[in-house]
Amino acid sequence: LFTLADEQQRRQFDRLLATALKDPDCPLFVISTVRSDFLDRFSYLPELLSIYNSLKSDYLLPTISESGLRELITYPARLAGLHVDKALVEAIVRDARGEPGALPLVESALTELWNDAQTRGSQTLSKAYYEKHNGVAGMLAKQADALIASLGERGRKQALNLLLALTRINEGGRHTRRRILRDDAIHEAGGGKQGEKIVRLLAGERQRQIGEQQAGPLRLIVTQKDTVELVHEMLVRASDRMDESGQATGYWPSLFNYIYEHRDRDVQRQQLQVDAQRWQARKNIGRWFGLASWRDLRVFKHLRPRAKSDSGRYLQRSRRMAWFRALLLAGFIGVFVESAWWANDKNLPVSYALIKPLWAIGLYSPLPEMVNIPAGEFTMGCVDARDTVEGACDYDEKPAHKVTIAYDFQLAKTETTFIQYDYFVWDQQRKGKAVVFPTDLGWGRANRPVINVSWDDAVAYAQWLKEKTGKAYRLPTEAEWEYAARAGKESAFSWGNELGKAKANCNDNYCQDKYDVTAPVASFSESPFGLFDMHGNVQEWVQDKYASYDNAPTDGSANQSADSSERVLRGGSWLFNGGNVRSARRGADRPAFRLSSTGFRLSGQSSGSLLKQESKKKSK
C-alpha cells in the first residue's frame, strides 16, 4: 500500500475504505498491522487520516519474547514439513536476544537456512551451516552483501557511506549504533531520489525492481518517525575470529572493513559538529572568525553533511571564506611578484615590492609634513660678527638687507625624501609620463633626502603635489628659506654661532657627525621653528634666480627679474665644510643639473594666510 501501489490506486482505495468506515450502518471492520516506522505513512491516505483519531483503536505489540521467537522458528517449519534441531533454535534465540531488530535478524537467518536446505534438497535446517556462516549476523552479512551489490558499484558505496554514518566508531571494534535524521540519512546515501531509494531498500521496504532482482524483506536499518539507525550492532561489531594476519574480522566483513578504512570519519564528524555549534553560538562579525581553516577543511573533506544542517552551513560558509582567502592570497602573491619584478627592473630596494601595492590601492601616500612659519622680519644676508664663521662673508651674501615677511607660510619639516619623490615618479610613470627614478648611488632610499634631482624636477614635484592635494605647494623663496633657517636667531646657525659637534651633517672634519654621505632626515635636533636639516645634509633648491642682493625684493617674494639662468641653492650639504652650511650661505646651479649633494624641500601657504587672502578678496 505504501511502497508498491500506484498513487491513483492508493487514492481510490483510501476513498472507498474511508467512506465505508464512516457509514454507521456498514458492518465492516478493518484490522491492520503496521510497522511502527511506517505510521507516518498515513499521510499518504488523507481520507483515512481524517478519521484516524476518531474511529480507531491502537494496540501496540511489545518486542517479541524468547518463547515467541522459538514459536516463530518452529511452527512455520513444522507446517512446511521441515526439521529444526533444538540446538539450532536456541542458538538463533541466543544471538537475537534483547535486540529491537530481533525479528528481521531471525527472518534473514531463516531465509538463508531455507535457501541452503533447498540447495541440498533437504528438509532439515543445518546448524553446521548456521555456525559456518557466523550465526545470525553472518547470515545477515551474506544477504546484506547481495543486497548492496544489487545497487551497482556506485550505489554500493553510497549504501556503505550511509551505514558508516550510522556507526559510532570505538577502539577494538566495539562499534555502536548512531541515530541520525532521515534527511541526513538520505543525504549520506547520495541525496535525492537515489538516496531515498537506498534508505527505503535498507529499511526493508519492498520495491518493484532493484537492478534485475526482486527486493527481498532484508532489513539493515530501522526508521522511526524522522530518524534512522542500524537494525543490529552485530552488523558493525568485531567477531571472535581472526584473519590470516591476526586482525579481528567483523560479523559483516564488508562493512567492518569499510569502517576500519574510514575509522577517522566518526571523530571528524563529531569534531565538525562541535565546531559548527561553536560557530552558531558566535554573533555578528564573530562568525567570520570562527570558520574552518584550509587545514580543517582537508580533515573534513570526506564528510558530506546536509546543506541545510548546522554542519552543512558551517562547511559551506567555511569553504567560501577559504576560497576568498585563497584568491586574496593568490592576488597578493601575484601583486607582490609583479611588484618585485618592477622594483628589480627600476633598481629599487625589494621593500618597494610591498610599498607599491599600498600606493596602488591608496593605503599609503607619503606626503611631506608641513610646519607653520609665523610672519616676521629679519636682516637677510651676511652680517659681520653674526654670520662670519671660519672666514669672512662671501661676496654674494651682501649687502645685508632688511626683509619683512608679512604673511605666515608653511615649510616642509624635512627635506623631501626618496620615498616621497619615488611615489611621485611611480604615479607619473603609470600615467605614461617620462619621469625617472633618481639614483641613490647605493646610499639608501626610504627616509633619506632625495638627491640627483634638478630644479625642474623639484618644480614638477611641487606642481604634481598641488594638483593631487589641492594645496598650494611650491618651492620656497630664498628669503622665506633663510628666515625659516635662522628661526628668529641672530646667529650663523639656528642654535648659535658655534658649529658644535654632531648638530648637522657636513664634512666630518667640521661637523664630527657619523655620516659619510647623506643622513636619514631628522637625524639631528630640530630648530626652534620645528624644522630639520636646514644646515647641511643636502643643498636645497629655492624659487629665485641667482643674482646679487643689490636689487633683491624686501617683502619675502622670489627674485625672478635677474638676468640669470641659474637657480639658487641654500643650506649646504654633507660634502661642505662648516662655513658653507651657515644660514647666510648661498649657492647656485643650472636648473637642469642633478648632483649627489642637491635636493629640496617644499613650501606652502598656511591656512591662516589663506583665510587672510580670502578676507581681502571679499573686502575688495
XYZ file of C-alpha atoms in Angstrom:
620
model
C 0.000 0.000 0.000
C 2.728 2.480 0.885
C 5.594 1.385 -1.367
C 4.225 -0.603 -4.308
C 0.752 0.750 -5.086
C 0.220 3.389 -7.765
C -0.928 6.729 -6.413
C -4.260 6.514 -8.270
C -4.942 3.067 -6.870
C -3.975 4.198 -3.368
C -6.296 7.213 -3.531
C -9.207 5.104 -4.746
C -8.617 2.550 -2.004
C -8.368 5.375 0.533
C -11.696 6.922 -0.543
C -13.627 3.642 -0.691
C -12.392 2.344 2.641
C -12.869 5.676 4.459
C -16.421 6.015 3.064
C -17.330 2.516 4.236
C -15.884 3.011 7.707
C -17.721 6.317 8.197
C -21.106 4.684 7.333
C -22.722 3.759 10.690
C -24.761 1.004 9.034
C -21.783 -0.653 7.458
C -20.748 -3.864 9.306
C -17.155 -3.545 8.066
C -14.227 -3.534 10.496
C -10.566 -3.231 9.452
C -7.715 -4.775 11.375
C -4.245 -3.785 10.082
C -0.713 -4.452 11.234
C 1.738 -1.657 10.542
C 5.395 -1.391 11.402
C 5.986 1.420 13.871
C 8.322 3.204 11.468
C 5.534 3.252 8.857
C 2.933 5.009 10.996
C 3.790 8.366 9.471
C 2.834 6.988 6.039
C -0.842 7.539 6.839
C -0.227 10.980 5.357
C -0.405 9.102 2.023
C -4.067 8.318 2.855
C -5.759 11.677 3.511
C -9.310 10.271 3.760
C -8.398 7.652 6.337
C -6.183 10.162 8.126
C -9.176 12.452 8.683
C -10.918 9.749 10.750
C -7.712 8.246 12.132
C -8.108 9.598 15.657
C -11.894 9.275 15.970
C -12.745 5.774 14.738
C -9.652 3.748 15.543
C -8.076 1.960 18.464
C -4.358 1.279 18.777
C -2.838 -1.955 20.017
C 0.940 -1.716 20.350
C 2.723 -5.044 20.189
C 5.699 -5.427 22.553
C 9.099 -6.684 21.404
C 8.820 -10.390 20.740
C 9.745 -12.617 23.666
C 12.208 -15.501 23.563
C 9.370 -18.004 23.615
C 7.766 -16.094 20.784
C 10.977 -16.380 18.813
C 11.036 -20.136 19.363
C 7.481 -20.378 18.075
C 8.363 -18.155 15.141
C 11.125 -20.601 14.177
C 9.481 -23.947 14.855
C 5.764 -23.586 13.970
C 6.114 -22.412 10.342
C 8.874 -25.016 9.853
C 6.546 -27.708 11.157
C 3.790 -26.605 8.743
C 6.299 -26.812 5.880
C 7.498 -30.252 6.947
C 10.935 -29.017 7.954
C 13.038 -30.322 10.785
C 14.769 -27.759 13.015
C 17.224 -29.011 15.588
C 16.535 -27.688 19.095
C 20.202 -26.626 19.445
C 19.798 -24.506 16.282
C 16.675 -22.882 17.711
C 18.472 -21.972 20.940
C 21.495 -20.640 19.045
C 19.248 -18.357 16.987
C 17.334 -17.181 20.080
C 20.588 -16.524 21.936
C 22.032 -14.459 19.097
C 18.852 -12.368 18.739
C 18.211 -11.934 22.477
C 17.333 -8.391 23.596
C 17.575 -6.843 20.157
C 14.862 -4.436 18.920
C 15.579 -5.798 15.458
C 15.243 -9.421 16.542
C 12.516 -10.233 14.023
C 14.372 -9.111 10.888
C 17.551 -10.747 12.202
C 15.840 -14.093 12.670
C 13.941 -13.669 9.423
C 17.127 -13.185 7.398
C 18.797 -16.159 9.114
C 15.853 -18.483 8.466
C 15.658 -17.335 4.839
C 19.327 -18.180 4.342
C 18.943 -21.554 6.094
C 15.894 -22.342 3.937
C 17.823 -21.471 0.746
C 20.651 -23.776 1.880
C 18.190 -26.636 2.580
C 16.614 -26.155 -0.849
C 20.045 -26.273 -2.484
C 20.897 -29.510 -0.671
C 17.468 -30.994 -1.370
C 16.982 -31.482 2.356
C 14.093 -30.912 4.767
C 16.477 -30.103 7.629
C 17.779 -26.644 8.538
C 21.523 -27.037 9.084
C 23.112 -25.938 12.373
C 26.550 -26.536 10.853
C 25.728 -24.106 8.022
C 24.484 -21.630 10.603
C 27.734 -21.784 12.595
C 29.899 -21.794 9.468
C 28.367 -18.526 8.417
C 28.775 -16.889 11.828
C 25.246 -17.241 13.084
C 22.508 -14.629 12.833
C 24.899 -11.798 11.975
C 26.767 -13.881 9.400
C 23.542 -14.874 7.707
C 22.577 -11.219 7.666
C 26.021 -10.272 6.280
C 25.693 -12.683 3.374
C 22.308 -11.346 2.388
C 23.434 -7.789 3.044
C 26.347 -8.211 0.624
C 23.948 -9.439 -2.031
C 21.536 -6.616 -1.301
C 24.030 -3.745 -1.606
C 25.750 -5.449 -4.579
C 22.426 -5.243 -6.421
C 22.749 -1.442 -6.343
C 25.789 -1.392 -8.588
C 29.237 -0.160 -7.575
C 28.194 3.469 -7.069
C 25.060 2.558 -5.138
C 27.023 0.038 -3.050
C 29.443 2.743 -1.952
C 26.574 5.115 -1.152
C 24.933 2.413 0.967
C 28.203 1.780 2.831
C 28.585 5.538 3.426
C 25.121 5.610 4.974
C 25.885 2.616 7.213
C 29.184 4.244 8.214
C 27.292 7.403 9.183
C 25.053 5.238 11.389
C 28.081 3.882 13.277
C 29.707 5.280 16.401
C 33.274 4.058 15.999
C 35.182 2.764 19.035
C 38.588 1.227 19.550
C 38.850 -2.551 19.374
C 35.916 -2.869 17.000
C 33.298 -2.352 19.730
C 31.314 -0.063 17.488
C 27.801 1.030 18.414
C 24.752 2.381 16.670
C 24.290 6.050 15.962
C 20.899 7.592 15.289
C 20.619 10.307 12.645
C 17.816 12.242 10.982
C 16.169 10.630 7.982
C 17.012 13.680 5.858
C 20.663 13.261 6.814
C 20.494 9.546 6.013
C 19.109 10.283 2.542
C 21.869 12.823 2.029
C 24.590 10.366 3.144
C 23.175 7.804 0.693
C 23.648 10.143 -2.255
C 20.752 12.539 -1.852
C 17.630 12.994 -3.925
C 15.724 10.052 -5.346
C 18.795 7.819 -5.268
C 19.361 8.470 -1.560
C 15.656 7.912 -0.814
C 15.744 4.670 -2.776
C 18.735 3.329 -0.827
C 17.245 4.276 2.552
C 13.971 2.547 1.685
C 15.764 -0.524 0.409
C 17.960 -0.899 3.511
C 14.898 -0.328 5.702
C 13.237 -3.396 4.160
C 10.628 -1.545 2.151
C 9.542 -3.573 -0.819
C 10.492 -2.130 -4.192
C 9.140 -3.015 -7.579
C 12.545 -3.738 -9.022
C 16.120 -3.392 -7.712
C 18.551 -3.916 -10.538
C 17.429 -7.195 -12.011
C 16.408 -8.744 -8.695
C 13.178 -8.506 -6.805
C 13.827 -6.874 -3.457
C 13.539 -9.207 -0.503
C 12.487 -8.446 3.050
C 16.051 -7.903 4.338
C 16.216 -5.022 6.779
C 19.542 -3.402 7.733
C 18.249 -0.146 9.208
C 15.286 0.928 11.285
C 13.377 4.124 10.537
C 11.403 5.642 13.403
C 9.443 8.813 12.681
C 12.167 11.128 11.362
C 15.228 9.149 12.493
C 17.256 6.203 11.211
C 19.532 3.721 12.975
C 21.110 0.295 12.382
C 18.894 -2.705 12.941
C 21.601 -4.534 14.918
C 25.011 -3.633 16.335
C 26.338 -7.017 15.260
C 26.437 -5.555 11.741
C 29.332 -3.329 12.797
C 30.945 -5.363 15.596
C 34.141 -7.403 15.542
C 33.703 -11.164 15.849
C 35.893 -13.612 17.747
C 37.537 -14.735 14.545
C 40.916 -13.532 13.288
C 42.133 -13.301 9.717
C 45.446 -14.705 8.445
C 47.348 -11.624 9.656
C 45.888 -11.902 13.157
C 43.499 -8.982 12.754
C 39.942 -9.155 14.048
C 37.210 -9.718 11.488
C 33.683 -8.381 11.647
C 30.415 -10.223 11.720
C 29.741 -8.416 8.449
C 33.259 -8.220 6.978
C 32.343 -5.851 4.132
C 31.008 -3.161 6.444
C 33.532 -3.839 9.224
C 36.444 -3.408 6.820
C 34.880 -0.294 5.315
C 34.555 1.184 8.801
C 38.199 0.319 9.546
C 39.371 2.003 6.340
C 37.419 5.136 7.290
C 37.798 4.853 11.068
C 38.714 8.530 11.428
C 35.420 9.603 9.858
C 33.386 9.421 13.054
C 35.879 11.516 15.037
C 35.909 14.033 12.214
C 32.120 14.123 12.185
C 31.963 14.728 15.930
C 34.591 17.472 15.678
C 32.666 19.064 12.841
C 29.500 19.107 14.923
C 31.341 20.738 17.843
C 32.926 23.348 15.567
C 29.580 24.052 13.904
C 27.883 24.511 17.273
C 30.593 26.905 18.444
C 30.258 28.823 15.191
C 26.481 29.018 15.574
C 26.967 30.471 19.064
C 29.032 33.354 17.690
C 27.301 36.611 16.867
C 27.597 39.132 14.049
C 31.166 39.663 12.847
C 32.411 36.931 15.185
C 31.117 34.357 12.702
C 33.720 35.475 10.174
C 36.492 34.428 12.550
C 35.075 31.102 13.724
C 35.161 29.295 10.396
C 37.237 26.285 9.414
C 40.720 26.821 8.016
C 42.094 25.079 4.929
C 43.716 22.543 7.257
C 40.367 21.817 8.922
C 38.632 21.574 5.553
C 41.170 18.966 4.456
C 40.299 16.974 7.582
C 36.555 17.303 6.844
C 36.843 16.761 3.075
C 35.216 13.295 3.123
C 32.241 14.416 5.211
C 29.055 15.279 3.370
C 26.649 16.884 5.841
C 23.301 18.013 4.542
C 23.479 21.561 3.183
C 20.699 22.849 5.446
C 22.137 21.292 8.611
C 24.295 23.291 11.021
C 27.372 21.336 9.936
C 26.499 21.805 6.277
C 26.065 25.557 6.611
C 29.296 25.783 8.613
C 31.274 23.899 5.962
C 29.685 25.814 3.099
C 30.498 29.179 4.682
C 33.993 27.945 5.579
C 34.703 26.840 2.009
C 33.554 30.187 0.655
C 35.747 32.017 3.133
C 38.672 29.685 2.404
C 38.377 30.300 -1.333
C 38.072 34.014 -0.698
C 41.242 33.903 1.401
C 42.979 31.763 -1.215
C 42.043 34.156 -4.014
C 43.092 37.054 -1.839
C 46.401 35.340 -1.106
C 46.893 34.440 -4.765
C 46.146 38.025 -5.709
C 48.551 39.281 -3.078
C 51.268 36.918 -4.267
C 50.626 37.925 -7.865
C 50.785 41.593 -6.966
C 53.929 41.017 -4.915
C 55.631 39.087 -7.725
C 54.744 41.811 -10.216
C 55.907 44.474 -7.765
C 59.138 42.591 -7.085
C 59.822 42.396 -10.819
C 59.015 46.106 -11.126
C 61.327 47.038 -8.239
C 64.145 44.972 -9.712
C 63.609 46.491 -13.150
C 63.773 50.022 -11.665
C 66.802 49.201 -9.474
C 64.752 49.888 -6.360
C 65.025 48.100 -2.986
C 62.999 44.898 -2.588
C 60.946 46.631 0.117
C 59.277 48.589 -2.680
C 57.592 45.353 -3.748
C 55.473 45.725 -0.621
C 55.131 49.505 -0.844
C 53.953 49.713 -4.465
C 50.681 47.791 -3.873
C 49.885 50.141 -0.997
C 50.380 53.080 -3.343
C 48.107 51.450 -5.911
C 45.175 50.969 -3.518
C 45.670 54.293 -1.799
C 46.582 52.962 1.630
C 49.945 54.704 1.723
C 50.550 58.186 0.339
C 53.895 59.540 1.605
C 53.396 63.305 1.633
C 55.572 65.989 3.263
C 54.711 67.072 6.795
C 54.375 70.846 6.877
C 55.287 73.232 9.707
C 53.692 76.652 10.138
C 56.208 79.534 9.989
C 54.897 82.807 11.501
C 55.189 86.199 9.796
C 58.127 88.395 10.815
C 61.143 90.389 9.722
C 64.911 89.812 9.725
C 68.175 91.013 8.220
C 68.881 88.842 5.208
C 72.448 88.149 4.119
C 75.779 88.100 5.901
C 76.352 90.452 8.815
C 79.872 90.712 10.199
C 80.291 89.005 13.582
C 76.823 87.462 13.272
C 77.470 85.302 10.219
C 81.236 85.095 9.859
C 82.279 81.566 10.803
C 85.661 80.272 9.675
C 86.178 83.293 7.423
C 84.598 86.463 6.089
C 81.294 86.866 4.302
C 81.159 85.723 0.684
C 80.687 88.447 -1.917
C 77.209 87.258 -2.935
C 75.941 87.353 0.674
C 75.999 91.171 0.719
C 74.641 93.709 1.023
C 72.671 92.552 4.035
C 69.148 93.973 3.871
C 66.016 94.025 5.946
C 63.180 91.751 4.749
C 59.636 91.870 6.078
C 57.505 88.753 5.567
C 54.019 89.993 6.346
C 52.366 86.621 5.997
C 52.727 83.265 7.644
C 53.575 80.321 5.427
C 54.405 76.642 5.661
C 57.664 74.817 5.129
C 58.259 71.077 4.977
C 59.530 69.724 8.268
C 62.263 67.791 6.457
C 63.871 67.706 3.075
C 61.839 65.790 0.512
C 62.662 62.118 0.984
C 63.241 59.423 -1.576
C 60.006 57.636 -0.641
C 58.017 60.832 -1.175
C 59.666 61.570 -4.501
C 59.518 57.926 -5.657
C 55.769 57.973 -5.044
C 55.567 60.934 -7.432
C 57.685 59.161 -10.073
C 55.602 55.978 -9.817
C 52.376 57.942 -10.236
C 53.748 59.815 -13.245
C 55.099 56.678 -14.923
C 51.810 54.818 -14.634
C 50.237 57.794 -16.442
C 52.769 57.369 -19.230
C 54.960 60.347 -18.423
C 58.720 60.239 -18.964
C 59.862 60.714 -15.375
C 62.702 58.593 -13.977
C 63.655 57.416 -10.512
C 66.770 59.334 -9.371
C 69.735 57.185 -8.434
C 70.640 56.932 -4.758
C 74.221 55.809 -5.562
C 73.690 52.835 -3.261
C 73.369 55.028 -0.153
C 69.783 54.028 0.537
C 66.335 55.443 -0.185
C 63.219 55.493 2.013
C 63.703 58.347 4.549
C 66.970 59.666 3.154
C 66.736 63.018 1.334
C 66.194 62.608 -2.379
C 69.325 63.544 -4.380
C 70.225 63.861 -8.035
C 67.121 65.950 -8.712
C 67.196 69.166 -10.708
C 65.376 72.417 -10.076
C 62.996 71.416 -12.891
C 62.364 68.080 -11.135
C 61.572 69.869 -7.866
C 59.138 72.273 -9.559
C 57.411 69.339 -11.331
C 57.036 67.519 -7.998
C 55.518 70.622 -6.348
C 53.067 71.056 -9.235
C 52.055 67.372 -9.095
C 51.509 67.567 -5.343
C 49.453 70.729 -5.753
C 47.195 69.022 -8.307
C 46.933 65.859 -6.215
C 46.024 67.540 -2.918
C 44.593 70.905 -3.951
C 47.065 72.653 -1.612
C 49.431 75.460 -2.618
C 52.727 73.562 -2.685
C 55.739 75.302 -4.242
C 59.455 75.846 -3.748
C 60.173 78.396 -1.015
C 61.575 81.795 -1.915
C 65.160 82.458 -0.917
C 64.002 84.975 1.703
C 61.495 82.526 3.184
C 64.121 79.828 3.334
C 66.718 81.987 5.164
C 64.081 83.408 7.520
C 62.990 79.883 8.456
C 66.610 78.674 8.764
C 67.506 81.439 11.236
C 64.344 80.656 13.269
C 64.408 84.098 14.881
C 68.049 83.820 15.990
C 70.721 86.493 15.399
C 73.410 83.889 14.791
C 75.068 81.938 11.983
C 73.125 78.781 12.820
C 69.701 78.261 14.328
C 71.379 77.027 17.530
C 74.064 79.739 17.798
C 77.429 80.762 16.328
C 79.383 77.633 17.207
C 79.191 74.755 14.721
C 79.465 72.324 17.596
C 79.592 68.538 17.389
C 77.010 66.357 15.655
C 74.488 69.165 15.167
C 74.372 68.856 11.385
C 75.575 66.604 8.562
C 78.568 68.197 6.822
C 82.201 67.349 6.113
C 83.190 65.213 9.106
C 86.307 67.289 9.837
C 83.968 70.111 10.785
C 80.627 68.642 11.932
C 82.018 65.451 13.511
C 78.837 63.545 12.639
C 78.744 59.813 11.904
C 77.585 60.044 8.287
C 79.964 59.897 5.319
C 77.184 60.728 2.852
C 73.549 61.800 3.267
C 71.855 61.068 6.590
C 68.247 59.983 7.077
C 66.149 63.099 7.543
C 65.538 64.261 11.112
C 68.730 62.575 12.353
C 69.715 65.769 14.220
C 67.880 68.092 16.593
C 65.088 70.262 15.247
C 65.285 74.053 15.086
C 63.159 76.419 17.221
C 60.714 76.523 14.270
C 60.445 72.697 14.334
C 62.487 72.149 11.151
C 65.217 69.588 10.496
C 68.418 69.718 8.416
C 68.244 73.378 7.407
C 72.032 73.252 7.793
C 73.868 70.536 5.817
C 72.751 67.115 4.582
C 71.739 68.326 1.067
C 71.587 71.697 -0.660
C 68.011 72.783 -1.299
C 66.600 74.390 -4.419
C 64.555 77.590 -3.966
C 62.500 79.633 -6.439
C 64.870 82.574 -7.041
C 67.137 83.239 -9.943
C 70.711 83.673 -8.808
C 71.711 87.359 -8.515
C 73.315 89.811 -6.143
C 71.362 91.416 -3.323
C 71.642 94.895 -4.856
C 68.036 94.929 -6.029
C 66.695 91.969 -4.028
C 62.999 92.024 -3.002
C 62.381 93.042 0.616
C 58.895 91.545 1.043
C 59.857 87.862 1.010
C 58.985 87.295 -2.637
C 61.259 85.499 -5.116
C 63.748 87.363 -7.315
C 62.614 86.400 -10.804
C 63.769 89.522 -12.653
C 67.510 88.835 -12.558
C 69.279 88.225 -15.874
C 70.454 84.751 -14.908
C 69.775 81.181 -15.993
C 70.903 79.726 -12.658
C 68.713 78.972 -9.658
C 69.680 79.454 -6.022
C 70.684 76.601 -3.698
C 70.632 77.056 0.104
C 71.774 75.214 3.242
C 74.963 73.465 2.169
C 75.384 69.682 2.164
C 77.169 66.629 3.590
C 80.070 67.466 1.282
C 80.716 71.021 2.544
C 82.768 72.437 5.406
C 81.235 74.166 8.404
C 81.357 77.680 6.972
C 79.303 76.612 3.979
C 76.306 75.357 5.967
C 75.584 78.756 7.579
C 72.120 80.333 7.283
C 73.546 83.107 5.052
C 75.449 80.836 2.674
C 74.277 80.852 -0.975
C 74.970 78.604 -3.939
C 73.653 78.259 -7.485
C 73.424 75.860 -10.398
C 71.661 75.439 -13.704
C 68.024 74.285 -13.289
C 68.597 71.094 -15.270
C 71.650 69.950 -13.283
C 71.448 66.962 -10.922
C 74.022 66.432 -8.157
C 74.536 63.930 -5.333
C 74.601 66.836 -2.871
C 71.381 68.500 -4.060
C 67.759 68.017 -3.009
C 64.871 70.283 -1.990
C 62.038 70.895 0.445
C 58.619 72.386 -0.287
C 56.827 75.448 0.962
C 53.159 76.325 1.048
C 50.693 78.832 2.382
C 49.328 78.221 5.866
C 45.584 78.059 6.482
C 45.790 81.409 8.319
C 47.407 83.083 5.341
C 44.768 81.712 3.005
C 41.984 82.994 5.256
C 43.543 86.459 5.257
C 43.728 86.466 1.462
C 40.115 85.361 1.152
C 39.101 88.145 3.555
C 40.966 90.717 1.463
C 39.272 89.473 -1.720
C 35.846 89.751 -0.130
C 36.541 93.266 1.213
C 37.680 94.407 -2.254
